[in-house]
Structures are given as C-alpha cells and as structure tokens.
Amino acid sequence: MDHGLSQALRRFDRERLRAQFVEQGAFLYLDAFLPADVTARLVQSARSLEPAVNRNYLPGHKQGGSVSRHTIDRLAPHIAELYRSPALIDWLEAVTGDKLLLSPKDDPHAYALYYYTREGDHIGWHYDTSYYDGRRYTLLVGVIDESSCRLDYELHTRTPGATAIPGSIQYPPGSIVLFDGDKLRHRITPSKANEMRVSLTFEYVTDARMRPWRRLISNMKDAIAYFGFRQVFRARGAARTDQGTP
Ligand SMILES: [Fe+2]
C-alpha cells in the first residue's frame, strides 16, 4: 500500500500546498487525495464496521457514532497501516512543516471512524484541542458521504489581529482536510433522515507527552463524548500493562 500511496502523492506540489496551508491559518482541503483502491477499501470497512459503532449523545453539542482505534486494530488493521504509512507521514510533514509523531497507543482518537447515520447526527462548534504538550494535527478523510452534512469552519480565529474567514465544504470519499486542531474552529451540521456519512480521522502530534491533569480531562471527555468508558479505560489499562511487559 505504501508504495502505491507514495507514487500517488508525487503528483502534488508540496511547496505550493505548504504555502496554502500557512496562508489559510494551518488548514488545507484537497478534494482528490487517496488512490481509488485505498478509498474503496475504506468504504468497504466503514460498511462492515457498522455493527461495532458506539453511539453517543451529548445534548446541545453532539450526536453520532464512532469506532475507536482499538476496534479498528481488531477488525480493520489496514486502516492502522494507512495511519502509519511513511509516505503519508512524509507528505503531512512537508505540508505542516512539523516533525510528526503517531499518537500514543492509549489515545483512542489516533485513528477513528465517525458515523452520521441517524437524523440529527452532528457535532457543534469546537476546536480539536491538544491536551498534549505539543501541537495536535487532525487529518479528516472522506469515506462515505450520502448526506447533506457540511463541515463548516472558520479560519484565523486564533491568528492575532486577523479577521476570521468562514468556509463550508462537503468532503467526498478520498478527499482530505488537514488542520492544526487548536487553530480551526469547526462543526458538522446535522444529518437528515435516511442519510449516511462516515469520516475517518487521523491524529498526529508534535510532542506526545501529556500532563496528568490534562490526561484525566481528556480521558473523561473521550469516555463521555466518544467511545464509552469500557473502550477508554479498559484499553488504557491494557496499554499500561503492555508498557510494563518486556
Ligand atoms: Fe473536530
């Protein structure tokens, strides 16, 4: 897979995209990014993972489903392989201008699928706040979009002295949105009845350390808002055990 991706990513002018990323306040959208065979496999997995979706509802903020990295590791490991792809990471580093690290083993957001399958599924305005000591980059990958949902966003809300610039897109299968989580204010608008939308999220960091109190906040948020207590705390317990095992 890495070889195919590496070939496909050669068609992009990295310097031009880097300039565009900076100019847009650490944000870039590309409507055709992944090779067709990689996208097709993601679509297939997104459909087959539907029974494993964890549904969440936070009144006034979000409603939807998600499949965490722990489930992906068990049932669709090719997604984890894509997340770790050296060709992809090399390209992301060129565009962000940062040395990127994989998110730690116990972070369920490292790679996850988000499902909008019922009427009203959405997420309100937010930032992908970094609880790490370094920056946190989000890469959204379009997988399935049979919906009217839109990614609304505002560029430059945290650029000193700048005027915020609003935007709105629907990102089709194989497209990507890349941004610095602390800089892009964004939301997904509510889905209508009988619509389906699945988005894949990859998270990369520049410093994987996290202060203990931030870890507690992050864990609680993940358990309540995304993956459920069992996924977050059992998996984290397991990860700690792993680290203690030679
Ligand atoms: Fe987000």
PDB file of C-alpha atoms and ligand atoms in Angstrom:
ATOM      1  CA  MET A   1       0.000   0.000   0.000  1.00  0.00           C
ATOM      2  CA  ASP A   2       2.781   2.415   0.935  1.00  0.00           C
ATOM      3  CA  HIS A   3       4.395   2.151  -2.477  1.00  0.00           C
ATOM      4  CA  GLY A   4       1.119   2.923  -4.279  1.00  0.00           C
ATOM      5  CA  LEU A   5       0.435   5.846  -1.987  1.00  0.00           C
ATOM      6  CA  SER A   6       3.951   7.142  -2.354  1.00  0.00           C
ATOM      7  CA  GLN A   7       3.514   7.175  -6.166  1.00  0.00           C
ATOM      8  CA  ALA A   8       0.130   8.875  -5.883  1.00  0.00           C
ATOM      9  CA  LEU A   9       1.420  11.620  -3.580  1.00  0.00           C
ATOM     10  CA  ARG A  10       4.169  12.580  -6.033  1.00  0.00           C
ATOM     11  CA  ARG A  11       1.660  14.481  -8.150  1.00  0.00           C
ATOM     12  CA  PHE A  12       1.277  17.189  -5.519  1.00  0.00           C
ATOM     13  CA  ASP A  13       3.380  20.317  -5.449  1.00  0.00           C
ATOM     14  CA  ARG A  14       4.382  20.219  -1.785  1.00  0.00           C
ATOM     15  CA  GLU A  15       5.802  23.730  -1.671  1.00  0.00           C
ATOM     16  CA  ARG A  16       2.665  25.269  -3.116  1.00  0.00           C
ATOM     17  CA  LEU A  17       0.442  23.292  -0.722  1.00  0.00           C
ATOM     18  CA  ARG A  18       2.648  24.229   2.220  1.00  0.00           C
ATOM     19  CA  ALA A  19       2.247  27.919   1.310  1.00  0.00           C
ATOM     20  CA  GLN A  20      -1.514  27.472   1.012  1.00  0.00           C
ATOM     21  CA  PHE A  21      -1.655  25.671   4.386  1.00  0.00           C
ATOM     22  CA  VAL A  22       0.181  28.545   6.097  1.00  0.00           C
ATOM     23  CA  GLU A  23      -1.820  31.236   4.334  1.00  0.00           C
ATOM     24  CA  GLN A  24      -5.092  29.595   5.481  1.00  0.00           C
ATOM     25  CA  GLY A  25      -4.010  29.534   9.135  1.00  0.00           C
ATOM     26  CA  ALA A  26      -2.916  25.861   9.247  1.00  0.00           C
ATOM     27  CA  PHE A  27      -5.742  24.464   7.111  1.00  0.00           C
ATOM     28  CA  LEU A  28      -5.836  22.622   3.793  1.00  0.00           C
ATOM     29  CA  TYR A  29      -8.582  20.873   1.837  1.00  0.00           C
ATOM     30  CA  LEU A  30      -7.882  18.616  -1.159  1.00  0.00           C
ATOM     31  CA  ASP A  31     -10.858  17.097  -2.938  1.00  0.00           C
ATOM     32  CA  ALA A  32      -8.970  14.180  -4.534  1.00  0.00           C
ATOM     33  CA  PHE A  33      -6.181  12.742  -2.445  1.00  0.00           C
ATOM     34  CA  LEU A  34      -6.227   8.975  -1.897  1.00  0.00           C
ATOM     35  CA  PRO A  35      -5.800   6.467  -4.745  1.00  0.00           C
ATOM     36  CA  ALA A  36      -9.144   4.903  -5.747  1.00  0.00           C
ATOM     37  CA  ASP A  37      -8.258   1.410  -4.466  1.00  0.00           C
ATOM     38  CA  VAL A  38      -7.362   2.753  -0.998  1.00  0.00           C
ATOM     39  CA  THR A  39     -10.630   4.692  -0.843  1.00  0.00           C
ATOM     40  CA  ALA A  40     -12.641   1.650  -1.971  1.00  0.00           C
ATOM     41  CA  ARG A  41     -11.183  -0.431   0.826  1.00  0.00           C
ATOM     42  CA  LEU A  42     -12.038   2.249   3.403  1.00  0.00           C
ATOM     43  CA  VAL A  43     -15.624   2.344   2.168  1.00  0.00           C
ATOM     44  CA  GLN A  44     -15.886  -1.430   2.446  1.00  0.00           C
ATOM     45  CA  SER A  45     -14.528  -1.393   6.025  1.00  0.00           C
ATOM     46  CA  ALA A  46     -16.754   1.511   7.068  1.00  0.00           C
ATOM     47  CA  ARG A  47     -19.799  -0.501   5.999  1.00  0.00           C
ATOM     48  CA  SER A  48     -18.651  -3.750   7.604  1.00  0.00           C
ATOM     49  CA  LEU A  49     -17.826  -1.985  10.909  1.00  0.00           C
ATOM     50  CA  GLU A  50     -21.331  -0.554  11.336  1.00  0.00           C
ATOM     51  CA  PRO A  51     -22.330  -3.187  13.957  1.00  0.00           C
ATOM     52  CA  ALA A  52     -19.307  -2.113  16.065  1.00  0.00           C
ATOM     53  CA  VAL A  53     -20.326   1.560  16.207  1.00  0.00           C
ATOM     54  CA  ASN A  54     -20.573   3.142  19.657  1.00  0.00           C
ATOM     55  CA  ARG A  55     -23.440   5.694  19.708  1.00  0.00           C
ATOM     56  CA  ASN A  56     -23.095   8.924  21.689  1.00  0.00           C
ATOM     57  CA  TYR A  57     -25.344  11.793  22.570  1.00  0.00           C
ATOM     58  CA  LEU A  58     -24.313  14.976  24.344  1.00  0.00           C
ATOM     59  CA  PRO A  59     -27.359  17.270  24.479  1.00  0.00           C
ATOM     60  CA  GLY A  60     -26.696  20.512  22.637  1.00  0.00           C
ATOM     61  CA  HIS A  61     -23.240  19.508  21.443  1.00  0.00           C
ATOM     62  CA  LYS A  62     -23.034  16.247  19.568  1.00  0.00           C
ATOM     63  CA  GLN A  63     -24.836  13.150  18.441  1.00  0.00           C
ATOM     64  CA  GLY A  64     -23.356  10.363  16.354  1.00  0.00           C
ATOM     65  CA  GLY A  65     -21.411   7.136  16.347  1.00  0.00           C
ATOM     66  CA  SER A  66     -17.749   6.205  16.445  1.00  0.00           C
ATOM     67  CA  VAL A  67     -15.431   3.244  16.077  1.00  0.00           C
ATOM     68  CA  SER A  68     -12.226   3.601  18.087  1.00  0.00           C
ATOM     69  CA  ARG A  69      -8.700   2.580  17.132  1.00  0.00           C
ATOM     70  CA  HIS A  70      -8.936  -0.458  19.377  1.00  0.00           C
ATOM     71  CA  THR A  71     -11.823  -1.825  17.331  1.00  0.00           C
ATOM     72  CA  ILE A  72     -10.109  -0.828  14.075  1.00  0.00           C
ATOM     73  CA  ASP A  73      -6.973  -2.736  15.172  1.00  0.00           C
ATOM     74  CA  ARG A  74      -9.054  -5.863  15.639  1.00  0.00           C
ATOM     75  CA  LEU A  75     -11.361  -5.635  12.649  1.00  0.00           C
ATOM     76  CA  ALA A  76      -9.765  -3.386  10.003  1.00  0.00           C
ATOM     77  CA  PRO A  77      -5.973  -3.268  10.560  1.00  0.00           C
ATOM     78  CA  HIS A  78      -5.355  -1.847   7.069  1.00  0.00           C
ATOM     79  CA  ILE A  79      -6.683   1.478   8.423  1.00  0.00           C
ATOM     80  CA  ALA A  80      -3.979   1.423  11.117  1.00  0.00           C
ATOM     81  CA  GLU A  81      -1.468   0.667   8.381  1.00  0.00           C
ATOM     82  CA  LEU A  82      -2.597   3.716   6.423  1.00  0.00           C
ATOM     83  CA  TYR A  83      -2.297   5.831   9.593  1.00  0.00           C
ATOM     84  CA  ARG A  84       1.335   4.715   9.988  1.00  0.00           C
ATOM     85  CA  SER A  85       2.193   4.939   6.296  1.00  0.00           C
ATOM     86  CA  PRO A  86       5.664   6.539   5.994  1.00  0.00           C
ATOM     87  CA  ALA A  87       4.659   8.012   2.606  1.00  0.00           C
ATOM     88  CA  LEU A  88       1.612   9.694   4.144  1.00  0.00           C
ATOM     89  CA  ILE A  89       3.512  10.983   7.175  1.00  0.00           C
ATOM     90  CA  ASP A  90       6.316  12.324   4.982  1.00  0.00           C
ATOM     91  CA  TRP A  91       3.763  14.242   2.910  1.00  0.00           C
ATOM     92  CA  LEU A  92       1.991  15.589   6.019  1.00  0.00           C
ATOM     93  CA  GLU A  93       5.298  16.764   7.453  1.00  0.00           C
ATOM     94  CA  ALA A  94       6.083  18.624   4.242  1.00  0.00           C
ATOM     95  CA  VAL A  95       2.743  20.447   4.358  1.00  0.00           C
ATOM     96  CA  THR A  96       2.607  21.172   8.111  1.00  0.00           C
ATOM     97  CA  GLY A  97       6.321  21.974   8.392  1.00  0.00           C
ATOM     98  CA  ASP A  98       6.458  19.905  11.594  1.00  0.00           C
ATOM     99  CA  LYS A  99       8.064  16.627  12.576  1.00  0.00           C
ATOM    100  CA  LEU A 100       5.037  14.432  13.301  1.00  0.00           C
ATOM    101  CA  LEU A 101       4.657  11.626  15.808  1.00  0.00           C
ATOM    102  CA  LEU A 102       1.999   8.968  15.984  1.00  0.00           C
ATOM    103  CA  SER A 103      -0.437   9.482  18.847  1.00  0.00           C
ATOM    104  CA  PRO A 104       0.340   7.276  21.854  1.00  0.00           C
ATOM    105  CA  LYS A 105      -1.063   3.748  21.971  1.00  0.00           C
ATOM    106  CA  ASP A 106      -3.689   4.642  24.554  1.00  0.00           C
ATOM    107  CA  ASP A 107      -5.207   7.561  22.611  1.00  0.00           C
ATOM    108  CA  PRO A 108      -8.477   6.354  21.047  1.00  0.00           C
ATOM    109  CA  HIS A 109      -8.513   9.353  18.642  1.00  0.00           C
ATOM    110  CA  ALA A 110      -5.253   8.317  16.941  1.00  0.00           C
ATOM    111  CA  TYR A 111      -7.426   6.838  14.225  1.00  0.00           C
ATOM    112  CA  ALA A 112     -11.179   6.515  14.453  1.00  0.00           C
ATOM    113  CA  LEU A 113     -14.240   6.385  12.238  1.00  0.00           C
ATOM    114  CA  TYR A 114     -17.133   8.774  12.851  1.00  0.00           C
ATOM    115  CA  TYR A 115     -20.642   7.831  11.732  1.00  0.00           C
ATOM    116  CA  TYR A 116     -23.550  10.118  10.954  1.00  0.00           C
ATOM    117  CA  THR A 117     -26.382   7.695  10.270  1.00  0.00           C
ATOM    118  CA  ARG A 118     -29.425   8.971  12.154  1.00  0.00           C
ATOM    119  CA  GLU A 119     -31.426  12.134  11.760  1.00  0.00           C
ATOM    120  CA  GLY A 120     -29.795  14.967  13.680  1.00  0.00           C
ATOM    121  CA  ASP A 121     -26.310  13.444  13.968  1.00  0.00           C
ATOM    122  CA  HIS A 122     -23.882  16.359  14.180  1.00  0.00           C
ATOM    123  CA  ILE A 123     -21.142  17.982  16.216  1.00  0.00           C
ATOM    124  CA  GLY A 124     -21.327  21.601  17.351  1.00  0.00           C
ATOM    125  CA  TRP A 125     -18.646  24.282  17.021  1.00  0.00           C
ATOM    126  CA  HIS A 126     -15.371  23.238  18.624  1.00  0.00           C
ATOM    127  CA  TYR A 127     -11.606  23.015  18.283  1.00  0.00           C
ATOM    128  CA  ASP A 128      -9.709  19.710  18.292  1.00  0.00           C
ATOM    129  CA  THR A 129      -7.899  20.921  21.386  1.00  0.00           C
ATOM    130  CA  SER A 130      -4.486  19.411  22.041  1.00  0.00           C
ATOM    131  CA  TYR A 131      -4.146  18.019  25.541  1.00  0.00           C
ATOM    132  CA  TYR A 132      -0.569  17.140  24.657  1.00  0.00           C
ATOM    133  CA  ASP A 133       2.441  19.341  25.330  1.00  0.00           C
ATOM    134  CA  GLY A 134       2.826  19.802  21.567  1.00  0.00           C
ATOM    135  CA  ARG A 135       0.567  20.534  18.620  1.00  0.00           C
ATOM    136  CA  ARG A 136      -2.164  18.142  17.506  1.00  0.00           C
ATOM    137  CA  TYR A 137      -2.925  17.852  13.816  1.00  0.00           C
ATOM    138  CA  THR A 138      -6.156  16.379  12.500  1.00  0.00           C
ATOM    139  CA  LEU A 139      -6.426  14.696   9.126  1.00  0.00           C
ATOM    140  CA  LEU A 140     -10.027  14.070   8.076  1.00  0.00           C
ATOM    141  CA  VAL A 141     -10.530  11.583   5.271  1.00  0.00           C
ATOM    142  CA  GLY A 142     -13.843  11.398   3.430  1.00  0.00           C
ATOM    143  CA  VAL A 143     -15.107   7.799   3.309  1.00  0.00           C
ATOM    144  CA  ILE A 144     -18.862   7.772   2.660  1.00  0.00           C
ATOM    145  CA  ASP A 145     -20.966  10.827   2.013  1.00  0.00           C
ATOM    146  CA  GLU A 146     -24.577  10.247   1.146  1.00  0.00           C
ATOM    147  CA  SER A 147     -25.659  13.198   3.235  1.00  0.00           C
ATOM    148  CA  SER A 148     -26.378  16.896   3.351  1.00  0.00           C
ATOM    149  CA  CYS A 149     -23.921  17.373   6.258  1.00  0.00           C
ATOM    150  CA  ARG A 150     -21.388  20.141   5.861  1.00  0.00           C
ATOM    151  CA  LEU A 151     -18.098  20.834   7.544  1.00  0.00           C
ATOM    152  CA  ASP A 152     -18.412  24.499   8.469  1.00  0.00           C
ATOM    153  CA  TYR A 153     -15.235  26.186   9.624  1.00  0.00           C
ATOM    154  CA  GLU A 154     -13.608  29.490  10.451  1.00  0.00           C
ATOM    155  CA  LEU A 155     -10.003  30.195   9.551  1.00  0.00           C
ATOM    156  CA  HIS A 156      -7.765  32.566  11.524  1.00  0.00           C
ATOM    157  CA  THR A 157      -9.905  32.724  14.690  1.00  0.00           C
ATOM    158  CA  ARG A 158      -6.673  32.449  16.665  1.00  0.00           C
ATOM    159  CA  THR A 159      -4.389  34.426  14.380  1.00  0.00           C
ATOM    160  CA  PRO A 160      -3.615  37.648  16.300  1.00  0.00           C
ATOM    161  CA  GLY A 161      -5.007  40.709  14.534  1.00  0.00           C
ATOM    162  CA  ALA A 162      -6.625  38.698  11.731  1.00  0.00           C
ATOM    163  CA  THR A 163     -10.275  38.666  10.681  1.00  0.00           C
ATOM    164  CA  ALA A 164     -11.894  35.228  10.796  1.00  0.00           C
ATOM    165  CA  ILE A 165     -12.708  33.770   7.377  1.00  0.00           C
ATOM    166  CA  PRO A 166     -15.690  31.394   7.238  1.00  0.00           C
ATOM    167  CA  GLY A 167     -15.898  28.399   4.913  1.00  0.00           C
ATOM    168  CA  SER A 168     -18.081  25.355   4.323  1.00  0.00           C
ATOM    169  CA  ILE A 169     -17.396  22.120   2.450  1.00  0.00           C
ATOM    170  CA  GLN A 170     -18.647  18.602   1.931  1.00  0.00           C
ATOM    171  CA  TYR A 171     -15.637  16.340   1.553  1.00  0.00           C
ATOM    172  CA  PRO A 172     -16.246  13.355  -0.736  1.00  0.00           C
ATOM    173  CA  PRO A 173     -14.690   9.863  -0.498  1.00  0.00           C
ATOM    174  CA  GLY A 174     -10.924  10.040  -0.940  1.00  0.00           C
ATOM    175  CA  SER A 175     -10.654  13.738  -0.120  1.00  0.00           C
ATOM    176  CA  ILE A 176      -8.823  15.150   2.905  1.00  0.00           C
ATOM    177  CA  VAL A 177      -8.960  18.075   5.293  1.00  0.00           C
ATOM    178  CA  LEU A 178      -5.781  18.780   7.260  1.00  0.00           C
ATOM    179  CA  PHE A 179      -5.573  21.287  10.105  1.00  0.00           C
ATOM    180  CA  ASP A 180      -3.981  22.243  13.412  1.00  0.00           C
ATOM    181  CA  GLY A 181      -6.644  21.249  15.966  1.00  0.00           C
ATOM    182  CA  ASP A 182      -6.112  24.310  18.160  1.00  0.00           C
ATOM    183  CA  LYS A 183      -6.500  26.741  15.238  1.00  0.00           C
ATOM    184  CA  LEU A 184      -9.550  25.610  13.290  1.00  0.00           C
ATOM    185  CA  ARG A 185     -12.981  26.316  14.725  1.00  0.00           C
ATOM    186  CA  HIS A 186     -15.338  23.847  13.059  1.00  0.00           C
ATOM    187  CA  ARG A 187     -18.561  21.849  13.213  1.00  0.00           C
ATOM    188  CA  ILE A 188     -20.524  19.245  11.251  1.00  0.00           C
ATOM    189  CA  THR A 189     -24.106  20.274  10.509  1.00  0.00           C
ATOM    190  CA  PRO A 190     -26.974  17.865  11.397  1.00  0.00           C
ATOM    191  CA  SER A 191     -27.801  14.994   9.077  1.00  0.00           C
ATOM    192  CA  LYS A 192     -31.319  14.421   7.782  1.00  0.00           C
ATOM    193  CA  ALA A 193     -33.327  11.172   7.899  1.00  0.00           C
ATOM    194  CA  ASN A 194     -32.012   8.285   5.768  1.00  0.00           C
ATOM    195  CA  GLU A 195     -28.626   9.883   5.206  1.00  0.00           C
ATOM    196  CA  MET A 196     -25.263   8.259   5.786  1.00  0.00           C
ATOM    197  CA  ARG A 197     -21.889   9.797   6.280  1.00  0.00           C
ATOM    198  CA  VAL A 198     -18.648   8.246   7.529  1.00  0.00           C
ATOM    199  CA  SER A 199     -15.463  10.169   8.087  1.00  0.00           C
ATOM    200  CA  LEU A 200     -12.067   8.796   9.075  1.00  0.00           C
ATOM    201  CA  THR A 201      -9.905  10.850  11.418  1.00  0.00           C
ATOM    202  CA  PHE A 202      -6.169  10.545  11.933  1.00  0.00           C
ATOM    203  CA  GLU A 203      -4.427  12.478  14.698  1.00  0.00           C
ATOM    204  CA  TYR A 204      -0.690  13.250  14.784  1.00  0.00           C
ATOM    205  CA  VAL A 205       1.184  15.152  17.467  1.00  0.00           C
ATOM    206  CA  THR A 206       4.477  17.010  17.765  1.00  0.00           C
ATOM    207  CA  ASP A 207       5.115  16.066  21.415  1.00  0.00           C
ATOM    208  CA  ALA A 208       3.337  13.030  22.841  1.00  0.00           C
ATOM    209  CA  ARG A 209       3.803  13.975  26.479  1.00  0.00           C
ATOM    210  CA  MET A 210       0.718  14.933  28.486  1.00  0.00           C
ATOM    211  CA  ARG A 211       0.414  16.355  31.990  1.00  0.00           C
ATOM    212  CA  PRO A 212      -1.570  14.117  34.379  1.00  0.00           C
ATOM    213  CA  TRP A 213      -4.471  16.532  34.971  1.00  0.00           C
ATOM    214  CA  ARG A 214      -4.867  17.053  31.246  1.00  0.00           C
ATOM    215  CA  ARG A 215      -4.889  13.282  30.776  1.00  0.00           C
ATOM    216  CA  LEU A 216      -7.746  12.980  33.248  1.00  0.00           C
ATOM    217  CA  ILE A 217      -9.793  15.632  31.420  1.00  0.00           C
ATOM    218  CA  SER A 218      -9.017  14.023  28.076  1.00  0.00           C
ATOM    219  CA  ASN A 219      -9.982  10.529  29.316  1.00  0.00           C
ATOM    220  CA  MET A 220     -13.257  11.711  30.775  1.00  0.00           C
ATOM    221  CA  LYS A 221     -14.126  13.610  27.592  1.00  0.00           C
ATOM    222  CA  ASP A 222     -13.396  10.560  25.433  1.00  0.00           C
ATOM    223  CA  ALA A 223     -15.404   8.246  27.672  1.00  0.00           C
ATOM    224  CA  ILE A 224     -18.456  10.508  27.790  1.00  0.00           C
ATOM    225  CA  ALA A 225     -18.429  12.084  24.359  1.00  0.00           C
ATOM    226  CA  TYR A 226     -16.981   9.422  22.079  1.00  0.00           C
ATOM    227  CA  PHE A 227     -16.068   5.868  22.831  1.00  0.00           C
ATOM    228  CA  GLY A 228     -17.668   4.854  26.168  1.00  0.00           C
ATOM    229  CA  PHE A 229     -15.967   4.102  29.478  1.00  0.00           C
ATOM    230  CA  ARG A 230     -15.199   0.474  28.618  1.00  0.00           C
ATOM    231  CA  GLN A 231     -13.238   1.358  25.476  1.00  0.00           C
ATOM    232  CA  VAL A 232     -11.353   4.256  27.041  1.00  0.00           C
ATOM    233  CA  PHE A 233     -10.482   2.911  30.476  1.00  0.00           C
ATOM    234  CA  ARG A 234     -10.125  -0.802  29.702  1.00  0.00           C
ATOM    235  CA  ALA A 235      -7.961  -0.062  26.692  1.00  0.00           C
ATOM    236  CA  ARG A 236      -5.844   2.404  28.636  1.00  0.00           C
ATOM    237  CA  GLY A 237      -5.410  -0.140  31.437  1.00  0.00           C
ATOM    238  CA  ALA A 238      -4.345  -2.700  28.846  1.00  0.00           C
ATOM    239  CA  ALA A 239      -1.889  -0.250  27.284  1.00  0.00           C
ATOM    240  CA  ARG A 240      -0.326   0.428  30.675  1.00  0.00           C
ATOM    241  CA  THR A 241       0.042  -3.308  31.266  1.00  0.00           C
ATOM    242  CA  ASP A 242       1.670  -3.666  27.847  1.00  0.00           C
ATOM    243  CA  GLN A 243       4.198  -0.969  28.653  1.00  0.00           C
ATOM    244  CA  GLY A 244       5.157  -2.814  31.832  1.00  0.00           C
ATOM    245  CA  THR A 245       5.731  -6.046  29.974  1.00  0.00           C
ATOM    246  CA  PRO A 246       9.135  -6.597  28.403  1.00  0.00           C
TER     247      PRO A 246
HETATM  248 FE    FE B   1     -13.256  18.185  15.330  1.00  0.00          FE
END
